[in-house]
Short mmCIF file of C-alpha atoms in Angstrom, two decimals:
data_model
loop_
_atom_site.label_atom_id
_atom_site.label_comp_id
_atom_site.label_asym_id
_atom_site.label_seq_id
_atom_site.Cartn_x
_atom_site.Cartn_y
_atom_site.Cartn_z
CA UNK A 73 51.05 -31.24 -16.09
CA UNK A 74 53.37 -33.39 -14.38
CA UNK A 75 52.46 -37.18 -13.26
CA UNK A 76 53.53 -36.24 -9.68
CA UNK A 77 51.01 -33.77 -9.27
CA UNK A 78 47.99 -35.81 -10.50
CA UNK A 79 49.09 -38.57 -8.12
CA UNK A 80 48.76 -35.97 -5.34
CA UNK A 81 45.13 -35.45 -5.94
CA UNK A 82 44.36 -39.07 -6.40
CA UNK A 83 46.07 -40.08 -2.95
CA UNK A 84 44.43 -37.00 -1.27
CA UNK A 85 40.86 -38.58 -2.40
CA UNK A 86 41.53 -41.79 -1.13
CA UNK A 87 42.89 -40.35 2.53
CA UNK A 88 39.47 -38.60 3.00
CA UNK A 89 38.22 -41.67 4.93
CA UNK A 90 40.67 -41.75 7.22
CA UNK A 91 40.23 -37.96 7.97
CA UNK A 92 36.86 -38.38 8.84
CA UNK A 93 37.68 -41.24 10.99
CA UNK A 94 40.15 -39.06 12.82
CA UNK A 95 37.43 -36.70 13.44
CA UNK A 96 35.14 -39.06 14.79
CA UNK A 97 32.97 -39.11 11.83
CA UNK A 98 32.59 -35.34 11.95
CA UNK A 99 35.05 -33.91 9.81
CA UNK A 100 33.54 -30.45 9.96
CA UNK A 101 35.35 -30.46 13.56
CA UNK A 102 38.69 -30.25 11.92
CA UNK A 103 37.99 -26.88 10.41
CA UNK A 104 35.47 -25.47 12.78
CA UNK A 105 35.83 -21.45 12.74
CA UNK A 106 35.36 -19.19 15.72
CA UNK A 107 33.41 -16.22 14.83
CA UNK A 108 35.37 -12.83 15.13
CA UNK A 109 33.98 -10.58 17.81
CA UNK A 110 34.97 -7.19 16.00
CA UNK A 111 32.66 -4.37 16.71
CA UNK A 112 33.61 -3.16 12.91
CA UNK A 113 30.72 -3.40 11.01
CA UNK A 114 30.55 -5.99 7.97
CA UNK A 115 31.07 -4.75 4.85
CA UNK A 116 28.24 -4.97 2.79
CA UNK A 117 28.10 -7.62 -0.35
CA UNK A 118 24.74 -8.66 -1.97
CA UNK A 119 22.25 -10.62 -0.02
CA UNK A 120 22.17 -13.33 -2.12
CA UNK A 121 25.92 -13.74 -2.42
CA UNK A 122 26.16 -13.67 1.38
CA UNK A 123 23.51 -16.45 1.70
CA UNK A 124 25.94 -18.49 -0.77
CA UNK A 125 29.13 -17.90 0.96
CA UNK A 126 27.77 -19.07 3.96
CA UNK A 127 27.37 -22.51 3.06
CA UNK A 128 29.47 -25.14 4.52
CA UNK A 129 31.10 -26.01 0.90
CA UNK A 130 31.17 -24.65 -2.59
CA UNK A 131 33.43 -23.26 -5.04
CA UNK A 132 32.93 -19.61 -6.26
CA UNK A 133 34.47 -17.85 -9.54
CA UNK A 134 35.12 -14.31 -9.58
CA UNK A 135 35.73 -12.96 -12.79
CA UNK A 136 36.59 -9.42 -13.99
CA UNK A 137 39.08 -7.00 -15.57
CA UNK A 138 42.25 -5.70 -14.39
CA UNK A 139 41.10 -3.24 -11.30
CA UNK A 140 37.63 -4.24 -11.27
CA UNK A 141 37.62 -5.06 -7.38
CA UNK A 142 38.13 -8.99 -7.44
CA UNK A 143 40.93 -9.00 -4.61
CA UNK A 144 38.58 -6.36 -2.61
CA UNK A 145 35.73 -8.79 -2.85
CA UNK A 146 37.48 -12.10 -1.79
CA UNK A 147 39.09 -10.19 1.31
CA UNK A 148 35.51 -8.88 2.11
CA UNK A 149 34.18 -12.24 2.12
CA UNK A 150 36.49 -13.16 4.62
CA UNK A 151 35.11 -10.30 6.75
CA UNK A 152 31.49 -11.18 5.97
CA UNK A 153 32.03 -14.52 7.30
CA UNK A 154 33.96 -13.17 10.27
CA UNK A 155 36.84 -15.34 9.56
CA UNK A 156 40.24 -14.43 10.97
CA UNK A 157 41.79 -17.79 11.04
CA UNK A 158 41.75 -21.20 9.14
CA UNK A 159 41.85 -19.92 5.64
CA UNK A 160 44.42 -19.94 3.13
CA UNK A 161 45.07 -16.94 0.47
CA UNK A 162 47.26 -17.86 -2.48
CA UNK A 163 48.54 -14.62 -4.01
CA UNK A 164 50.32 -14.65 -7.30
CA UNK A 165 50.06 -11.06 -8.03
CA UNK A 166 50.69 -9.16 -4.66
CA UNK A 167 52.97 -10.07 -1.73
CA UNK A 168 51.16 -10.10 1.80
CA UNK A 169 53.06 -7.00 2.81
CA UNK A 170 51.51 -5.03 -0.29
CA UNK A 171 47.96 -6.29 0.55
CA UNK A 172 48.29 -4.84 4.12
CA UNK A 173 49.53 -1.52 2.54
CA UNK A 174 46.60 -1.25 -0.23
CA UNK A 175 43.79 -2.29 2.42
CA UNK A 176 44.75 -0.57 5.59
CA UNK A 177 41.60 -2.31 7.39
CA UNK A 178 42.93 -5.68 6.71
CA UNK A 179 45.77 -5.68 9.05
CA UNK A 180 43.50 -4.32 11.86
CA UNK A 181 40.85 -6.79 11.25
CA UNK A 182 43.27 -9.83 11.11
CA UNK A 183 44.83 -8.49 14.38
CA UNK A 184 48.29 -8.33 12.55
CA UNK A 185 51.00 -6.16 14.18
CA UNK A 186 53.15 -4.20 11.88
CA UNK A 187 56.67 -4.49 13.32
CA UNK A 188 57.27 -0.73 12.07
CA UNK A 189 54.53 0.46 14.61
CA UNK A 190 56.49 -1.36 17.29
CA UNK A 191 59.91 0.27 15.87
CA UNK A 192 59.20 3.56 14.32
CA UNK A 193 62.96 3.84 13.47
CA UNK A 194 62.82 0.74 11.48
CA UNK A 195 63.21 1.07 7.58
CA UNK A 196 60.24 0.01 5.27
CA UNK A 197 62.69 -2.84 4.12
CA UNK A 198 62.57 -4.49 7.36
CA UNK A 199 59.06 -4.07 7.85
CA UNK A 200 57.22 -7.59 8.18
CA UNK A 201 54.08 -8.88 8.84
CA UNK A 202 52.95 -11.74 10.56
CA UNK A 203 50.58 -13.49 8.01
CA UNK A 204 50.80 -17.22 7.96
CA UNK A 205 47.43 -17.58 6.22
CA UNK A 206 48.62 -15.58 3.40
CA UNK A 207 50.59 -17.11 0.79
CA UNK A 208 53.16 -15.30 -1.59
CA UNK A 209 53.19 -17.57 -4.74
CA UNK A 210 54.43 -15.09 -7.31
CA UNK A 211 57.71 -17.05 -7.88
CA UNK A 212 55.96 -20.41 -7.34
CA UNK A 213 55.82 -23.05 -10.26
CA UNK A 214 52.42 -24.72 -10.76
CA UNK A 215 53.67 -28.16 -9.32
CA UNK A 216 54.58 -26.49 -5.97
CA UNK A 217 51.60 -24.50 -6.25
CA UNK A 218 49.21 -27.49 -6.78
CA UNK A 219 51.03 -29.17 -3.84
CA UNK A 220 50.32 -26.67 -1.15
CA UNK A 221 46.61 -26.17 -1.98
CA UNK A 222 46.45 -30.14 -1.92
CA UNK A 223 48.27 -30.18 1.49
CA UNK A 224 45.59 -27.75 2.78
CA UNK A 225 42.75 -29.94 1.72
CA UNK A 226 44.44 -33.18 2.73
CA UNK A 227 44.65 -32.02 6.25
CA UNK A 228 41.55 -29.78 6.30
CA UNK A 229 43.37 -26.94 7.69
CA UNK A 230 41.52 -24.26 5.57
CA UNK A 231 37.75 -24.13 5.05
CA UNK A 232 38.19 -21.45 2.62
CA UNK A 233 40.95 -21.57 0.23
CA UNK A 234 41.35 -18.46 -2.05
CA UNK A 235 43.30 -18.51 -5.13
CA UNK A 236 44.12 -14.81 -6.58
CA UNK A 237 44.64 -15.25 -9.56
CA UNK A 238 43.50 -18.87 -11.13
CA UNK A 239 44.98 -17.67 -14.53
CA UNK A 240 48.45 -17.54 -13.20
CA UNK A 241 48.18 -21.02 -12.27
CA UNK A 242 46.28 -22.18 -15.44
CA UNK A 243 48.53 -20.60 -17.98
CA UNK A 244 51.24 -23.00 -17.53
CA UNK A 245 48.86 -25.94 -18.35
CA UNK A 246 47.72 -27.27 -21.71
CA UNK A 247 43.77 -27.44 -22.02
CA UNK A 248 43.34 -31.29 -21.09
CA UNK A 249 45.79 -30.81 -18.30
CA UNK A 250 43.94 -27.79 -16.79
CA UNK A 251 40.39 -29.49 -17.32
CA UNK A 252 41.31 -32.84 -15.39
CA UNK A 253 43.06 -30.89 -12.85
CA UNK A 254 40.20 -28.45 -12.18
CA UNK A 255 37.90 -31.56 -11.75
CA UNK A 256 40.06 -33.39 -9.39
CA UNK A 257 40.12 -30.20 -7.22
CA UNK A 258 36.52 -29.62 -7.41
CA UNK A 259 35.86 -33.41 -6.33
CA UNK A 260 38.53 -33.07 -3.63
CA UNK A 261 37.04 -29.70 -2.35
CA UNK A 262 33.61 -31.29 -2.14
CA UNK A 263 34.68 -34.20 -0.08
CA UNK A 264 36.80 -32.44 2.14
CA UNK A 265 33.86 -29.78 3.09
CA UNK A 266 36.14 -26.84 1.98
CA UNK A 267 35.42 -23.50 0.11
CA UNK A 268 37.35 -22.45 -2.85
CA UNK A 269 37.16 -19.01 -4.28
CA UNK A 270 38.93 -18.84 -7.62
CA UNK A 271 39.88 -15.33 -9.20
CA UNK A 272 40.08 -14.93 -12.81
CA UNK A 273 41.32 -12.03 -15.01
CA UNK A 274 39.84 -13.02 -18.02
CA UNK A 275 35.99 -12.53 -18.06
CA UNK A 276 35.72 -14.41 -21.53
CA UNK A 277 37.20 -17.52 -20.21
CA UNK A 278 34.27 -20.07 -19.68
CA UNK A 279 36.51 -23.01 -18.93
CA UNK A 280 35.61 -23.28 -15.26
CA UNK A 281 31.67 -21.88 -15.62
CA UNK A 282 30.28 -25.39 -15.81
CA UNK A 283 32.35 -26.65 -12.75
CA UNK A 284 32.01 -24.24 -10.26
CA UNK A 285 28.68 -23.69 -7.98
CA UNK A 286 28.68 -19.89 -8.33
CA UNK A 287 29.90 -17.15 -10.76
CA UNK A 288 30.38 -13.57 -9.93
CA UNK A 289 31.25 -10.96 -12.53
CA UNK A 290 32.52 -7.37 -11.75
CA UNK A 291 32.71 -4.91 -14.51
CA UNK A 292 32.77 -0.99 -15.20
CA UNK A 293 30.00 0.76 -17.22
CA UNK A 294 29.20 4.39 -18.18
CA UNK A 295 25.80 5.59 -17.30
CA UNK A 296 25.06 9.17 -18.92
CA UNK A 297 28.88 9.93 -18.43
CA UNK A 298 29.11 8.47 -14.98
CA UNK A 299 31.65 5.53 -14.49
CA UNK A 300 29.73 2.99 -12.30
CA UNK A 301 31.14 -0.38 -10.78
CA UNK A 302 28.76 -3.49 -11.30
CA UNK A 303 28.41 -6.76 -9.78
CA UNK A 304 26.34 -9.43 -11.80
CA UNK A 305 25.53 -12.67 -10.30
CA UNK A 306 25.60 -14.84 -12.96
CA UNK A 307 25.27 -18.24 -11.08
CA UNK A 308 24.62 -19.30 -7.55
CA UNK A 309 23.61 -22.99 -7.26
CA UNK A 310 20.72 -23.22 -4.84
CA UNK A 311 20.15 -19.64 -4.15
CA UNK A 312 17.29 -17.90 -5.65
CA UNK A 313 18.61 -14.56 -7.30
CA UNK A 314 16.04 -11.53 -6.70
CA UNK A 315 18.35 -9.10 -8.01
CA UNK A 316 21.18 -10.40 -10.38
CA UNK A 317 23.18 -7.00 -10.60
CA UNK A 318 24.36 -4.33 -8.10
CA UNK A 319 26.32 -1.30 -8.19
CA UNK A 320 29.23 -1.14 -5.69
CA UNK A 321 32.35 0.93 -4.52
CA UNK A 322 35.76 0.50 -3.71
CA UNK A 323 36.35 3.51 -1.75
CA UNK A 324 39.03 3.47 0.99
CA UNK A 325 39.78 0.06 -0.13
CA UNK A 326 36.46 -1.56 1.10
CA UNK A 327 33.72 -3.20 -0.86
CA UNK A 328 30.23 -1.93 -0.35
CA UNK A 329 27.32 -2.76 -2.55
CA UNK A 330 24.08 -0.89 -2.87
CA UNK A 331 20.54 -2.27 -3.24
CA UNK A 332 17.22 -0.68 -4.75
CA UNK A 333 16.57 2.52 -3.39
CA UNK A 334 13.34 2.59 -1.23
CA UNK A 335 10.96 5.57 -2.06
CA UNK A 336 9.28 5.60 1.53
CA UNK A 337 12.87 6.79 2.87
CA UNK A 338 12.26 10.15 1.13
CA UNK A 339 8.88 10.61 2.99
CA UNK A 340 8.57 12.82 5.96
CA UNK A 341 5.77 11.94 8.41
CA UNK A 342 3.50 15.12 8.50
CA UNK A 343 1.99 14.04 11.75
CA UNK A 344 5.26 13.83 13.43
CA UNK A 345 6.14 17.51 12.54
CA UNK A 346 5.53 19.62 15.58
CA UNK A 347 4.53 16.65 17.85
CA UNK A 348 8.31 15.68 18.18
CA UNK A 349 10.40 19.10 18.42
CA UNK A 350 13.07 17.49 20.33
CA UNK A 351 13.26 14.50 17.99
CA UNK A 352 17.22 14.97 17.91
CA UNK A 353 19.37 17.50 19.48
CA UNK A 354 20.77 20.30 17.22
CA UNK A 355 24.21 19.11 17.60
CA UNK A 356 23.19 15.55 16.29
CA UNK A 357 21.40 17.30 13.52
CA UNK A 358 24.48 18.95 12.55
CA UNK A 359 26.69 16.02 12.52
CA UNK A 360 24.32 13.77 10.56
CA UNK A 361 24.11 16.49 7.92
CA UNK A 362 27.91 16.29 7.89
CA UNK A 363 28.46 19.93 8.59
CA UNK A 364 31.91 21.15 9.34
CA UNK A 365 34.04 24.19 10.05
CA UNK A 366 34.57 26.94 7.61
CA UNK A 367 37.63 26.86 5.79
CA UNK A 368 39.25 30.27 5.79
CA UNK A 369 40.78 29.69 2.21
CA UNK A 370 37.26 28.88 0.75
CA UNK A 371 35.46 32.17 1.51
CA UNK A 372 34.38 32.35 -2.14
CA UNK A 373 32.43 29.13 -1.89
CA UNK A 374 29.01 28.56 -0.24
CA UNK A 375 28.80 25.22 1.76
CA UNK A 376 26.18 22.63 1.02
CA UNK A 377 25.44 20.02 3.64
CA UNK A 378 27.42 17.56 1.81
CA UNK A 379 31.15 17.12 2.70
CA UNK A 380 32.24 14.93 0.18
CA UNK A 381 30.35 17.11 -2.58
CA UNK A 382 31.87 20.56 -1.43
CA UNK A 383 35.18 18.77 -1.48
CA UNK A 384 34.86 17.56 -5.09
CA UNK A 385 33.65 20.96 -6.22
CA UNK A 386 36.80 22.56 -4.56
CA UNK A 387 35.12 23.95 -1.70
CA UNK A 388 31.38 24.19 -2.16
CA UNK A 389 29.27 26.23 -4.47
CA UNK A 390 31.22 29.20 -6.03
CA UNK A 391 29.64 32.64 -5.06
CA UNK A 392 27.42 33.86 -7.75
CA UNK A 393 27.00 30.63 -9.53
CA UNK A 394 24.10 29.13 -11.16
CA UNK A 395 23.54 25.48 -10.56
CA UNK A 396 21.30 23.23 -12.43
CA UNK A 397 20.32 20.34 -10.41
CA UNK A 398 18.98 17.94 -12.98
CA UNK A 399 16.99 14.52 -12.59
CA UNK A 400 16.15 11.78 -15.16
CA UNK A 401 12.44 11.95 -15.80
CA UNK A 402 11.92 8.76 -13.68
CA UNK A 403 13.44 10.08 -10.42
CA UNK A 404 10.71 11.18 -7.88
CA UNK A 405 10.38 14.84 -7.45
CA UNK A 406 10.56 13.85 -3.89
CA UNK A 407 14.12 12.96 -4.17
CA UNK A 408 15.11 16.04 -5.91
CA UNK A 409 13.20 17.85 -3.08
CA UNK A 410 14.89 16.33 -0.22
CA UNK A 411 18.22 16.29 -1.63
CA UNK A 412 17.50 19.93 -1.89
CA UNK A 413 16.01 20.29 1.37
CA UNK A 414 19.37 19.08 3.32
CA UNK A 415 21.22 22.00 1.57
CA UNK A 416 18.61 24.70 2.18
CA UNK A 417 18.43 23.55 5.87
CA UNK A 418 22.22 24.03 6.04
CA UNK A 419 22.09 27.44 4.26
CA UNK A 420 19.21 28.49 6.85
CA UNK A 421 21.23 27.63 9.72
CA UNK A 422 24.17 29.60 8.53
CA UNK A 423 21.89 32.57 8.28
CA UNK A 424 21.40 32.58 4.48
CA UNK A 425 17.81 33.67 3.53
CA UNK A 426 16.37 31.23 0.73
CA UNK A 427 13.54 32.09 -1.71
CA UNK A 428 11.98 29.14 -3.83
CA UNK A 429 10.01 30.28 -6.59
CA UNK A 430 6.78 28.56 -7.83
CA UNK A 431 7.91 25.44 -9.52
CA UNK A 432 6.39 21.91 -10.06
CA UNK A 433 9.74 20.67 -10.25
CA UNK A 434 10.15 20.02 -6.55
CA UNK A 435 7.81 19.30 -3.64
CA UNK A 436 7.79 22.64 -1.47
CA UNK A 437 5.58 21.02 1.15
CA UNK A 438 8.27 18.23 1.92
CA UNK A 439 10.88 21.02 1.82
CA UNK A 440 8.91 22.96 4.46
CA UNK A 441 8.28 20.01 6.56
CA UNK A 442 11.87 18.98 6.41
CA UNK A 443 13.17 22.45 7.28
CA UNK A 444 10.63 22.65 10.14
CA UNK A 445 11.70 19.14 11.36
CA UNK A 446 15.36 20.26 11.49
CA UNK A 447 14.66 23.75 13.33
CA UNK A 448 16.94 24.69 15.99
CA UNK A 449 18.31 27.78 17.57
CA UNK A 450 20.71 28.33 14.62
CA UNK A 451 18.13 27.65 12.18
CA UNK A 452 16.32 30.70 10.98
CA UNK A 453 12.77 29.23 9.76
CA UNK A 454 11.58 32.68 9.13
CA UNK A 455 13.99 33.30 6.50
CA UNK A 456 12.72 30.95 4.25
CA UNK A 457 10.46 32.43 1.49
CA UNK A 458 8.33 30.02 -0.79
CA UNK A 459 6.39 31.73 -3.43
CA UNK A 460 3.67 29.46 -4.51
CA UNK A 461 0.15 29.21 -5.29
CA UNK A 462 0.06 25.21 -5.03
CA UNK A 463 0.91 25.35 -0.94
CA UNK A 464 -1.76 24.33 1.77
CA UNK A 465 -3.23 27.50 3.72
CA UNK A 466 -1.18 26.58 7.02
CA UNK A 467 2.21 27.94 6.47
CA UNK A 468 5.43 27.45 8.32
CA UNK A 469 5.40 30.68 9.80
CA UNK A 470 3.07 33.53 8.87
CA UNK A 471 5.60 35.61 6.93
CA UNK A 472 7.59 32.89 5.69
CA UNK A 473 5.45 31.82 2.88
CA UNK A 474 4.12 34.50 0.30
CA UNK A 475 1.39 34.24 -2.40
CA UNK A 476 2.82 35.75 -5.63
CA UNK A 477 -0.21 35.32 -7.72
CA UNK A 478 -0.47 39.24 -7.97
CA UNK A 479 2.69 39.92 -8.29
CA UNK A 480 3.02 37.53 -10.92
CA UNK A 481 0.09 38.97 -12.71
CA UNK A 482 1.38 42.70 -12.42
CA UNK A 483 4.96 42.18 -13.26
CA UNK A 484 5.17 38.88 -15.15
CA UNK A 485 7.19 35.77 -13.90
CA UNK A 486 10.70 37.53 -14.50
CA UNK A 487 9.86 40.94 -12.79
CA UNK A 488 8.33 39.11 -9.76
CA UNK A 489 11.26 37.06 -9.36
CA UNK A 490 13.53 40.10 -9.54
CA UNK A 491 11.26 41.74 -7.27
CA UNK A 492 11.28 39.21 -4.71
CA UNK A 493 15.41 39.27 -4.81
CA UNK A 494 15.51 42.96 -4.46
CA UNK A 495 13.21 42.93 -1.42
CA UNK A 496 14.89 40.22 0.30
CA UNK A 497 18.40 41.97 -0.44
CA UNK A 498 17.19 45.07 1.19
CA UNK A 499 16.09 43.13 4.12
CA UNK A 500 19.27 41.21 4.52
CA UNK A 501 22.17 43.47 2.74
CA UNK A 502 24.90 41.37 4.48
CA UNK A 503 23.82 37.87 4.13
CA UNK A 504 24.30 35.25 1.05
CA UNK A 505 21.05 35.12 -0.61
CA UNK A 506 20.01 31.94 -2.20
CA UNK A 507 17.54 31.65 -5.21
CA UNK A 508 15.60 28.37 -6.20
CA UNK A 509 13.41 28.09 -9.47
CA UNK A 510 12.31 25.40 -11.76
CA UNK A 511 13.50 24.74 -15.24
CA UNK A 512 9.89 25.62 -16.58
CA UNK A 513 10.07 29.39 -14.91
CA UNK A 514 13.38 29.56 -16.88
CA UNK A 515 11.81 28.61 -20.05
CA UNK A 516 9.18 31.28 -19.35
CA UNK A 517 11.78 33.78 -18.86
CA UNK A 518 13.36 32.86 -22.10
CA UNK A 519 10.26 32.81 -23.99
CA UNK A 520 9.26 36.59 -22.52
CA UNK A 521 12.45 37.55 -23.92
CA UNK A 522 12.13 40.71 -21.49
CA UNK A 523 15.94 40.66 -20.89
CA UNK A 524 17.69 39.10 -23.63
CA UNK A 525 17.85 35.90 -25.87
CA UNK A 526 19.98 34.17 -23.43
CA UNK A 527 18.37 31.25 -21.37
CA UNK A 528 19.11 31.80 -17.71
CA UNK A 529 21.08 35.00 -17.91
CA UNK A 530 22.86 35.95 -14.72
CA UNK A 531 21.30 39.68 -14.53
CA UNK A 532 18.17 38.05 -14.09
CA UNK A 533 19.46 36.59 -10.83
CA UNK A 534 22.04 39.38 -10.25
CA UNK A 535 20.73 39.96 -6.55
CA UNK A 536 21.20 36.23 -5.66
CA UNK A 537 24.59 34.90 -4.35
CA UNK A 538 23.80 31.39 -5.35
CA UNK A 539 20.78 30.29 -7.93
CA UNK A 540 19.60 26.76 -8.16
CA UNK A 541 17.59 25.49 -11.36
CA UNK A 542 15.61 22.61 -10.93
CA UNK A 543 14.57 20.35 -13.66
CA UNK A 544 13.55 16.73 -14.57
CA UNK A 545 13.29 17.02 -18.37
CA UNK A 546 15.45 15.35 -20.80
CA UNK A 547 17.94 17.43 -22.53
CA UNK A 548 16.80 19.17 -25.90
CA UNK A 549 18.08 21.73 -28.09
CA UNK A 550 17.46 24.28 -25.48
CA UNK A 551 20.33 23.03 -23.40
CA UNK A 552 22.73 24.86 -25.73
CA UNK A 553 21.77 27.97 -24.39
CA UNK A 554 21.97 27.08 -20.75
CA UNK A 555 24.35 28.94 -18.89
CA UNK A 556 25.71 27.05 -15.79
CA UNK A 557 28.47 26.99 -13.68
CA UNK A 558 27.81 23.54 -12.01
CA UNK A 559 25.53 20.90 -13.47
CA UNK A 560 24.56 18.07 -11.13
CA UNK A 561 22.69 14.92 -12.61
CA UNK A 562 20.54 12.28 -10.72
CA UNK A 563 19.37 9.03 -12.06
CA UNK A 564 18.62 5.64 -11.25
CA UNK A 565 21.44 2.82 -11.92
CA UNK A 566 20.57 -0.87 -11.11
CA UNK A 567 17.51 0.76 -8.71
CA UNK A 568 20.11 2.66 -7.00
CA UNK A 569 19.85 6.41 -7.05
CA UNK A 570 23.21 7.84 -8.15
CA UNK A 571 24.49 11.46 -8.44
CA UNK A 572 27.62 13.00 -10.20
CA UNK A 573 28.43 16.33 -11.80
CA UNK A 574 28.83 16.81 -15.14
CA UNK A 575 30.15 20.49 -14.90
CA UNK A 576 32.87 20.36 -13.37
CA UNK A 577 33.21 16.55 -13.89
CA UNK A 578 33.49 14.33 -10.73
CA UNK A 579 32.93 10.91 -9.93
CA UNK A 580 29.72 9.49 -9.06
CA UNK A 581 27.91 9.49 -5.47
CA UNK A 582 25.14 6.95 -4.19
CA UNK A 583 22.46 8.66 -2.31
CA UNK A 584 21.77 7.09 0.77
CA UNK A 585 19.07 8.07 3.02
CA UNK A 586 19.05 7.08 6.91
CA UNK A 587 16.43 7.29 9.32
CA UNK A 588 18.14 6.82 12.66
CA UNK A 589 16.23 9.74 14.35
CA UNK A 590 12.96 8.96 12.75
CA UNK A 591 13.28 11.34 9.80
CA UNK A 592 15.32 11.22 6.47
CA UNK A 593 18.89 12.35 6.49
CA UNK A 594 20.48 11.98 2.80
CA UNK A 595 24.05 11.13 2.51
CA UNK A 596 26.41 10.97 -0.36
CA UNK A 597 28.89 8.00 -0.43
CA UNK A 598 31.68 8.23 -3.19
CA UNK A 599 31.36 5.40 -5.96
CA UNK A 600 34.90 4.68 -6.59
#
């Protein structure tokens, strides 16, 4: 590295005392930051990382391959700290204009006016952004770039300096010069009370690891065919790391991490059922279940309560399809039950009768309680049929829960299922009929062999417009004879519940439970 640049660093360190005196002995006043009063919610980053970046001074190294989400995380840190001024973002890869194009929320958050909005007739070439805190360093030489960083630290203009990316600067220096300048930069950062965030494109480069105070690694991994983004907290000096790895999403250009799913979130307080009939208005229930108007071009699809899932499947569940809702054995049946209960509640609201056959793969009592909690004038709870010998004596409605023990003894399981479907079809000839049974029941049908040697053959459920098969077992050789149109899989990834469709293949979703109204509402948030 040129000698002139080294002298700049040394001079800056010597002049720090003068800066402190000019601030009356309180150098922090030189870069006091006003909090942002924006009502926009803070994007979620792990709690340990949030504690770390709230410190007065630190150095943080963010590592990851191309496309891992490093730039998004660094911009999110600014928002998490409510910083809109007094920062310096050095970009060696993107121009400020590109940053605001790729991250639309950034311009609104920073209150940066796009001149094209003021003059719509202006061409995109003349579009400009008033972003003095963002520096385009794509064509800068290392010497001039170091001088800019040093000037920022000497004048204590910026409490946070983000270098995106450090590799572009370090690649022009030999190993000895790089180590020397990194040490000098760290020393001056500490004395100036500033914050430095280095972004590195090479996860295997450990040159900075021993110098910086914190290290965050971003990566992408496969879990049962699902691509998941992961954030690993490798090092956070002075911070207790309770959970070292989080999954996260970059949906809509935003960074959002997910913690451990709380099992209690999937519970329904039985005492509240019936005692709080007006816990939420029907409109509020429908809004939180993500319902939406019918699309006349999607008449061959049956909608669920999950708009994102329906869009990924092309409009919903195809009519006459068989859906395998499959969960890892470690996933609680309450998770499966509540996920399914949201779908059932939506279908009942649309006037579709639903039959649940005797199955130990789901909690029928939880489903029944959920449907009752969400009862509205549009929800036809009497159209829910639960054939089970395990339910308590008090039914949802007198005609909604039927005991199938005698029917099963007389007709056998396959016969009792067909009998229930045929009777319901006669009662509701013009309605969509939904059939739900467990994987074990399907195995019984297969073992009985009354219809064919095919597992889950369609003529066993011919009266149904949509059939769900629920299972929590691991795959085995029997899976080769499954006859599915859609295969949904739920698993734990780093403690977070994640769902993705194996057939057809889709991206993954985080299963999030909200209890704003006192009862659980399940949402699917894309993990992109």
